[in-house]
Tab-separated table of C-alpha atoms and ligand atoms in Angstrom:
chain	number	residue	atom	x	y	z
A	132	MET	CA	-10.113	-18.303	-37.446
A	133	SER	CA	-9.505	-14.574	-37.811
A	134	SER	CA	-5.956	-13.233	-37.898
A	135	PRO	CA	-4.131	-12.355	-34.661
A	136	ILE	CA	-4.558	-8.864	-33.231
A	137	PRO	CA	-1.535	-6.604	-33.860
A	138	SER	CA	0.222	-4.781	-31.028
A	139	THR	CA	1.935	-1.406	-30.880
A	140	PRO	CA	5.055	-0.568	-28.841
A	141	LEU	CA	4.813	1.132	-25.466
A	142	PRO	CA	7.376	3.901	-24.949
A	143	GLY	CA	8.989	2.238	-21.903
A	144	GLY	CA	9.273	-1.184	-23.561
A	145	GLY	CA	6.816	-3.973	-24.233
A	146	THR	CA	3.727	-3.697	-26.397
A	147	ILE	CA	-0.024	-3.188	-26.122
A	148	PRO	CA	-2.616	-4.847	-28.385
A	149	ILE	CA	-4.408	-2.312	-30.616
A	150	TYR	CA	-7.820	-3.778	-29.866
A	151	GLY	CA	-9.492	-4.639	-26.579
A	152	LEU	CA	-12.732	-5.047	-24.642
A	153	GLY	CA	-14.305	-2.156	-22.731
A	154	THR	CA	-16.297	-2.719	-19.534
A	155	TRP	CA	-18.045	0.540	-18.647
A	156	PHE	CA	-21.636	-0.131	-17.479
A	157	MET	CA	-20.799	-3.742	-16.723
A	158	GLY	CA	-21.563	-4.811	-13.168
A	159	GLU	CA	-24.495	-2.444	-12.754
A	160	ASP	CA	-27.259	-5.045	-12.809
A	161	ALA	CA	-26.773	-8.432	-11.135
A	162	ARG	CA	-29.142	-10.054	-13.649
A	163	ARG	CA	-26.756	-9.204	-16.472
A	164	ARG	CA	-23.614	-10.372	-14.723
A	165	ALA	CA	-23.353	-13.875	-16.208
A	166	GLY	CA	-23.891	-12.475	-19.707
A	167	GLU	CA	-21.194	-9.859	-19.185
A	168	VAL	CA	-18.684	-12.465	-17.996
A	169	ALA	CA	-19.612	-14.615	-21.011
A	170	ALA	CA	-19.139	-11.663	-23.404
A	171	LEU	CA	-15.598	-11.064	-22.123
A	172	ARG	CA	-14.801	-14.767	-22.333
A	173	LEU	CA	-16.145	-14.878	-25.884
A	174	GLY	CA	-13.830	-11.979	-26.717
A	175	PHE	CA	-10.870	-13.925	-25.302
A	176	ASP	CA	-11.938	-16.990	-27.299
A	177	LEU	CA	-11.836	-14.785	-30.399
A	178	GLY	CA	-8.235	-13.871	-29.654
A	179	VAL	CA	-8.757	-10.540	-27.887
A	180	THR	CA	-6.265	-10.211	-25.037
A	181	LEU	CA	-6.750	-6.642	-23.805
A	182	VAL	CA	-9.464	-5.733	-21.326
A	183	ASP	CA	-10.080	-2.174	-20.130
A	184	THR	CA	-11.739	-1.542	-16.784
A	185	ALA	CA	-11.691	0.900	-13.862
A	186	GLU	CA	-12.411	0.945	-10.150
A	187	MET	CA	-15.224	3.383	-11.003
A	188	TYR	CA	-17.216	1.027	-13.242
A	189	GLY	CA	-20.117	-0.470	-11.350
A	190	SER	CA	-18.354	0.760	-8.167
A	191	GLY	CA	-15.854	-2.089	-8.468
A	192	ARG	CA	-18.235	-4.701	-9.812
A	193	ALA	CA	-16.908	-4.389	-13.376
A	194	GLU	CA	-13.490	-5.378	-12.036
A	195	GLU	CA	-15.105	-8.351	-10.290
A	196	ILE	CA	-16.619	-9.383	-13.616
A	197	VAL	CA	-13.177	-9.092	-15.214
A	198	GLY	CA	-11.829	-11.248	-12.367
A	199	GLU	CA	-14.426	-13.912	-13.093
A	200	ALA	CA	-13.784	-13.766	-16.854
A	201	ILE	CA	-9.999	-14.066	-16.556
A	202	ALA	CA	-10.044	-16.848	-13.944
A	203	GLY	CA	-7.840	-19.672	-15.167
A	204	ARG	CA	-6.689	-17.739	-18.249
A	205	ARG	CA	-4.763	-14.728	-16.954
A	206	ASP	CA	-1.569	-15.570	-18.871
A	207	GLY	CA	-1.268	-13.692	-22.130
A	208	LEU	CA	-3.927	-11.128	-21.218
A	209	PHE	CA	-3.269	-7.400	-20.956
A	210	ILE	CA	-5.305	-5.751	-18.214
A	211	VAL	CA	-5.850	-1.999	-18.030
A	212	SER	CA	-7.490	-0.413	-14.995
A	213	LYS	CA	-7.792	3.103	-13.591
A	214	VAL	CA	-7.576	4.892	-10.287
A	215	LEU	CA	-10.206	7.522	-9.503
A	216	PRO	CA	-8.761	11.015	-9.042
A	217	GLU	CA	-10.147	11.273	-5.515
A	218	ASN	CA	-8.037	8.251	-4.558
A	219	ALA	CA	-4.940	9.367	-6.436
A	220	THR	CA	-2.730	10.539	-3.578
A	221	ARG	CA	0.521	8.622	-3.125
A	222	ARG	CA	-0.882	6.186	-0.590
A	223	GLY	CA	-4.390	6.271	-2.035
A	224	THR	CA	-3.130	5.177	-5.455
A	225	VAL	CA	-1.355	2.184	-3.971
A	226	ALA	CA	-4.372	1.237	-1.843
A	227	ALA	CA	-6.794	1.622	-4.790
A	228	CYS	CA	-4.609	-0.586	-6.972
A	229	GLU	CA	-4.455	-3.233	-4.277
A	230	ARG	CA	-8.263	-3.242	-4.030
A	231	SER	CA	-8.505	-3.549	-7.832
A	232	LEU	CA	-6.061	-6.474	-7.847
A	233	LYS	CA	-8.136	-8.205	-5.190
A	234	ARG	CA	-11.393	-7.703	-7.101
A	235	MET	CA	-9.802	-9.065	-10.278
A	236	ARG	CA	-8.065	-11.857	-8.337
A	237	THR	CA	-4.763	-11.168	-10.055
A	238	ASP	CA	-1.362	-9.962	-8.899
A	239	ARG	CA	-0.628	-7.467	-11.664
A	240	ILE	CA	-2.292	-4.778	-13.758
A	241	ASP	CA	-0.435	-4.355	-17.043
A	242	LEU	CA	-1.300	-0.684	-17.499
A	243	TYR	CA	-2.668	1.480	-14.696
A	244	LEU	CA	-4.147	4.886	-15.536
A	245	LEU	CA	-5.180	7.994	-13.661
A	246	HIS	CA	-8.839	8.190	-14.784
A	247	TRP	CA	-8.884	11.989	-15.051
A	248	ARG	CA	-7.196	14.907	-13.346
A	249	GLY	CA	-8.421	15.724	-9.875
A	250	SER	CA	-7.211	17.637	-6.860
A	251	PRO	CA	-4.278	15.461	-5.671
A	252	PRO	CA	-1.022	16.843	-7.116
A	253	LEU	CA	0.123	14.825	-10.135
A	254	ALA	CA	3.521	14.336	-8.499
A	255	GLU	CA	1.853	12.365	-5.692
A	256	THR	CA	0.016	10.087	-8.095
A	257	LEU	CA	3.285	9.478	-9.935
A	258	GLU	CA	4.966	8.492	-6.670
A	259	GLY	CA	2.170	5.988	-6.122
A	260	PHE	CA	2.624	4.600	-9.645
A	261	ALA	CA	6.398	4.351	-9.086
A	262	ALA	CA	5.894	2.396	-5.851
A	263	LEU	CA	3.463	0.041	-7.576
A	264	ARG	CA	5.923	-0.553	-10.411
A	265	ARG	CA	8.760	-1.234	-7.972
A	266	ASP	CA	6.575	-3.837	-6.272
A	267	GLY	CA	5.623	-5.431	-9.605
A	268	LYS	CA	1.923	-4.694	-9.066
A	269	ILE	CA	1.650	-2.719	-12.296
A	270	GLY	CA	3.569	-3.027	-15.541
A	271	ALA	CA	3.274	0.524	-16.857
A	272	TRP	CA	1.358	3.663	-15.904
A	273	GLY	CA	-0.501	6.249	-17.904
A	274	VAL	CA	-3.311	8.765	-17.832
A	275	SER	CA	-6.778	9.322	-19.218
A	276	ASN	CA	-8.664	12.442	-20.327
A	277	PHE	CA	-5.445	14.494	-20.383
A	278	ASP	CA	-5.427	17.341	-22.900
A	279	THR	CA	-2.190	18.654	-24.450
A	280	ALA	CA	-1.470	21.165	-21.676
A	281	ASP	CA	-1.909	18.395	-19.057
A	282	MET	CA	0.501	16.204	-21.039
A	283	HIS	CA	3.083	19.012	-21.068
A	284	GLU	CA	2.796	19.362	-17.314
A	285	LEU	CA	3.037	15.607	-16.852
A	286	GLU	CA	6.096	15.380	-19.065
A	287	ARG	CA	7.883	17.999	-17.006
A	288	LEU	CA	7.369	15.815	-13.927
A	289	ASP	CA	8.051	12.405	-15.469
A	290	GLY	CA	8.579	11.246	-19.034
A	291	GLY	CA	7.378	7.708	-18.357
A	292	CYS	CA	3.719	7.951	-19.399
A	293	ALA	CA	2.808	4.854	-21.433
A	294	SER	CA	-0.618	5.883	-22.777
A	295	ASN	CA	-3.343	8.523	-22.719
A	296	GLN	CA	-6.896	7.146	-22.950
A	297	VAL	CA	-9.271	9.689	-24.476
A	298	LEU	CA	-12.600	10.077	-26.247
A	299	TYR	CA	-11.874	9.519	-29.938
A	300	ASN	CA	-14.139	8.446	-32.771
A	301	LEU	CA	-15.362	9.777	-36.135
A	302	THR	CA	-17.667	12.276	-34.416
A	303	ARG	CA	-14.952	13.359	-31.945
A	304	ARG	CA	-11.864	14.118	-33.988
A	305	GLY	CA	-10.628	17.117	-31.996
A	306	ILE	CA	-7.483	15.324	-30.746
A	307	GLU	CA	-6.176	15.066	-34.323
A	308	TYR	CA	-5.347	18.776	-34.226
A	309	ASP	CA	-2.722	18.649	-31.482
A	310	LEU	CA	-2.991	15.934	-28.827
A	311	LEU	CA	-2.691	12.956	-31.167
A	312	PRO	CA	0.372	14.325	-33.057
A	313	TRP	CA	1.955	15.385	-29.745
A	314	CYS	CA	1.588	11.851	-28.359
A	315	ARG	CA	2.729	10.324	-31.649
A	316	ARG	CA	5.957	12.287	-31.606
A	317	ARG	CA	6.696	10.708	-28.243
A	318	ARG	CA	5.465	7.263	-29.286
A	319	ILE	CA	2.754	7.370	-26.622
A	320	PRO	CA	-0.201	5.326	-27.936
A	321	ILE	CA	-3.647	6.865	-27.578
A	322	MET	CA	-6.403	4.554	-26.337
A	323	ALA	CA	-9.633	5.561	-28.117
A	324	TYR	CA	-12.593	5.196	-25.781
A	325	SER	CA	-16.270	5.214	-26.815
A	326	PRO	CA	-15.113	4.309	-30.349
A	327	ILE	CA	-18.701	4.034	-31.602
A	328	GLU	CA	-19.926	6.942	-29.440
A	329	GLN	CA	-21.881	4.444	-27.344
A	330	GLY	CA	-23.943	3.545	-30.411
A	331	ARG	CA	-25.210	7.080	-31.086
A	332	MET	CA	-23.363	7.480	-34.397
A	333	LEU	CA	-24.482	4.230	-35.978
A	334	SER	CA	-27.468	5.582	-37.927
A	335	HIS	CA	-25.324	8.109	-39.839
A	336	PRO	CA	-26.032	7.707	-43.584
A	337	THR	CA	-22.353	7.900	-44.633
A	338	LEU	CA	-21.454	5.097	-42.252
A	339	ALA	CA	-24.314	3.067	-43.713
A	340	MET	CA	-23.150	3.829	-47.268
A	341	VAL	CA	-19.538	2.808	-46.614
A	342	ALA	CA	-20.707	-0.257	-44.698
A	343	ALA	CA	-22.878	-1.350	-47.635
A	344	ARG	CA	-19.856	-1.197	-49.982
A	345	HIS	CA	-18.116	-3.815	-47.822
A	346	GLU	CA	-21.100	-5.854	-46.656
A	347	ALA	CA	-20.111	-4.635	-43.224
A	348	THR	CA	-21.985	-2.787	-40.481
A	349	PRO	CA	-21.736	0.893	-39.477
A	350	ALA	CA	-20.054	-0.138	-36.198
A	351	GLN	CA	-17.409	-2.080	-38.107
A	352	VAL	CA	-16.703	0.919	-40.332
A	353	ALA	CA	-16.368	3.219	-37.316
A	354	LEU	CA	-13.953	0.762	-35.662
A	355	ALA	CA	-11.970	0.093	-38.847
A	356	TRP	CA	-11.544	3.838	-39.324
A	357	LEU	CA	-9.789	4.021	-35.936
A	358	LEU	CA	-7.926	0.727	-36.360
A	359	ARG	CA	-6.307	1.799	-39.632
A	360	GLN	CA	-4.012	3.940	-37.452
A	361	LYS	CA	-1.623	1.304	-36.234
A	362	ASP	CA	-0.750	3.099	-32.990
A	363	VAL	CA	-4.299	3.780	-31.769
A	364	VAL	CA	-5.755	1.277	-29.301
A	365	VAL	CA	-9.508	0.759	-29.740
A	366	ILE	CA	-11.657	-0.582	-26.898
A	367	PRO	CA	-15.342	-1.021	-27.775
A	368	LYS	CA	-17.598	-2.350	-25.053
A	369	ALA	CA	-20.088	-5.061	-25.927
A	370	ALA	CA	-22.136	-7.288	-23.676
A	371	ASP	CA	-24.191	-8.687	-26.558
A	372	PRO	CA	-22.328	-11.693	-28.049
A	373	ASP	CA	-23.307	-10.671	-31.596
A	374	HIS	CA	-21.709	-7.271	-30.988
A	375	VAL	CA	-18.552	-8.954	-29.622
A	376	ARG	CA	-18.214	-11.013	-32.830
A	377	GLU	CA	-19.121	-8.141	-35.121
A	378	ASN	CA	-16.613	-5.766	-33.518
A	379	ARG	CA	-13.816	-8.323	-33.565
A	380	ALA	CA	-14.397	-8.834	-37.290
A	381	ALA	CA	-13.812	-5.091	-37.874
A	382	LEU	CA	-10.086	-5.850	-37.615
A	383	GLY	CA	-10.354	-7.518	-41.008
A	384	LEU	CA	-12.078	-4.574	-42.712
A	385	ARG	CA	-9.827	-2.443	-44.946
A	386	LEU	CA	-11.265	0.937	-45.868
A	387	THR	CA	-10.372	2.296	-49.308
A	388	ALA	CA	-9.204	5.804	-50.184
A	389	ASP	CA	-12.744	6.502	-51.432
A	390	ASP	CA	-14.224	5.338	-48.146
A	391	LEU	CA	-11.839	7.545	-46.182
A	392	ALA	CA	-12.636	10.553	-48.384
A	393	ALA	CA	-16.373	10.051	-47.855
A	394	LEU	CA	-15.894	9.724	-44.104
A	395	ASP	CA	-13.692	12.854	-44.019
A	396	GLN	CA	-16.406	14.787	-45.754
A	397	ALA	CA	-19.122	13.601	-43.399
A	398	PHE	CA	-16.949	13.884	-40.281
A	399	PRO	CA	-14.415	16.640	-40.963
A	400	ALA	CA	-11.025	16.743	-39.285
A	401	PRO	CA	-10.516	19.691	-36.893
A	402	LYS	CA	-9.106	22.929	-38.317
A	403	ARG	CA	-8.329	24.484	-34.948
A	404	LYS	CA	-7.726	23.508	-31.338
A	405	GLN	CA	-10.741	22.006	-29.624
A	406	PRO	CA	-10.722	21.371	-25.891
A	407	LEU	CA	-10.632	17.666	-25.134
A	408	ALA	CA	-14.158	16.331	-24.669
A	409	MET	CA	-14.913	13.609	-22.158
A	410	LEU	CA	-17.842	11.301	-21.489
B	535	LIG	P1	-18.699	2.262	-26.972
B	535	LIG	O1	-17.757	1.147	-26.906
B	535	LIG	O2	-18.535	3.308	-28.031
B	535	LIG	O3	-20.207	1.726	-27.085
B	535	LIG	C1	-20.727	0.722	-26.236
B	535	LIG	C2	-22.234	0.595	-26.529
B	535	LIG	O4	-22.426	0.256	-27.908
B	535	LIG	C3	-22.904	-0.489	-25.736
B	535	LIG	O5	-24.229	-0.044	-25.447
B	535	LIG	C4	-22.962	-1.679	-26.692
B	535	LIG	O6	-24.088	-2.492	-26.470
B	535	LIG	C5	-23.114	-0.987	-28.018
B	535	LIG	N1	-22.457	-1.742	-29.094
B	535	LIG	C6	-21.257	-2.353	-29.054
B	535	LIG	N2	-20.972	-2.928	-30.233
B	535	LIG	C7	-22.025	-2.681	-31.046
B	535	LIG	C8	-22.335	-3.017	-32.382
B	535	LIG	N3	-21.490	-3.730	-33.118
B	535	LIG	N4	-23.515	-2.577	-32.919
B	535	LIG	C9	-24.367	-1.854	-32.172
B	535	LIG	N5	-24.140	-1.499	-30.890
B	535	LIG	C10	-22.981	-1.912	-30.315
B	535	LIG	O7	-18.761	3.090	-25.605
B	535	LIG	P2	-18.050	3.029	-24.184
B	535	LIG	O8	-18.462	1.809	-23.431
B	535	LIG	O9	-18.288	4.347	-23.559
B	535	LIG	O10	-16.478	2.988	-24.526
B	535	LIG	C11	-15.729	1.796	-24.617
B	535	LIG	C12	-14.882	1.577	-23.390
B	535	LIG	O11	-13.959	2.652	-23.216
B	535	LIG	C13	-15.657	1.585	-22.080
B	535	LIG	O12	-16.416	0.426	-21.892
B	535	LIG	C14	-14.532	1.796	-21.103
B	535	LIG	O13	-13.814	0.591	-20.898
B	535	LIG	C15	-13.708	2.836	-21.846
B	535	LIG	N6	-14.070	4.230	-21.472
B	535	LIG	C16	-13.162	4.979	-20.797
B	535	LIG	C17	-13.470	6.267	-20.419
B	535	LIG	C18	-12.458	7.078	-19.670
B	535	LIG	O14	-12.792	8.129	-19.136
B	535	LIG	N7	-11.219	6.652	-19.632
B	535	LIG	C19	-14.712	6.838	-20.742
B	535	LIG	C20	-15.617	6.063	-21.484
B	535	LIG	C21	-15.283	4.766	-21.846
B	535	LIG	P3	-24.014	-3.941	-25.741
B	535	LIG	O15	-23.203	-3.745	-24.489
B	535	LIG	O16	-25.431	-4.262	-25.507
B	535	LIG	O17	-23.352	-4.916	-26.683
């Protein structure tokens, strides 16, 4: 059995596992539903406890799949979901969360994020999050796709943000210039989404070369590169059971200084501010 998955502290108390299961594109085809539920359950069987979803995914059907996968095993899991910006008024945030809870057949979301910035004033969304916390419907709140200037604005309103979920992988290192250090100084963990760039980076020759050194796969190298940072939460999505197993095993892969140097050369760190990219 592989070793347990480490956690990293959340700024307001408690911890979040540094590895979890993504669910974007789940729930979009009824014929794939049983396989998607099985993939999440396989992840849980392999010791993964974090699952990342959103009301947006499959227009709610990804959350239903999460609900089916967690049935009878909710204890010990860490569920992340997200409110769409168009719903993120004070009352809309509360109502959206209640719909998400119903779809997942649970009474609590551990971390609830604003999916990206929209037109409702941030202060209103924060009031919604505060009400949900008071009622015990969410554990912590955070944001997603917030660049450094957005984080500054958020901090002026409320210092309680628990996480910022952003696009981060070897081919998307822009956040290392300012956003990642800014969050680190405040002990706000980044959640790295699309950690293998939805598969598009996997044929890169340097990834293949480093993978060959370890008898690993390019996806495992890409994940291990993120996971070596102990405060970055990595959430690959996999519906294929072989991918679920392969990705989970990336937690055991230790990259060497030579590997990291080769990866830095192939995927250079940013030298100046880059606007946050989003998928
Ligand atoms: P990803 O995890 O980088 O890639 C998922 C794709 O890669 C799927 O097509 C999957 O195929 C394939 N894959 C997975 N493991 C593989 C492996 N070992 N070898 C080869 N292919 C593999 O992309 P993502 O789904 O965009 O990002 C992950 C999660 O982050 C999402 O599911 C979602 O929960 C979250 N996210 C959040 C935001 C946001 O705005 N907050 C945006 C994007 C994503 P199979 O499914 O067939 O296994």
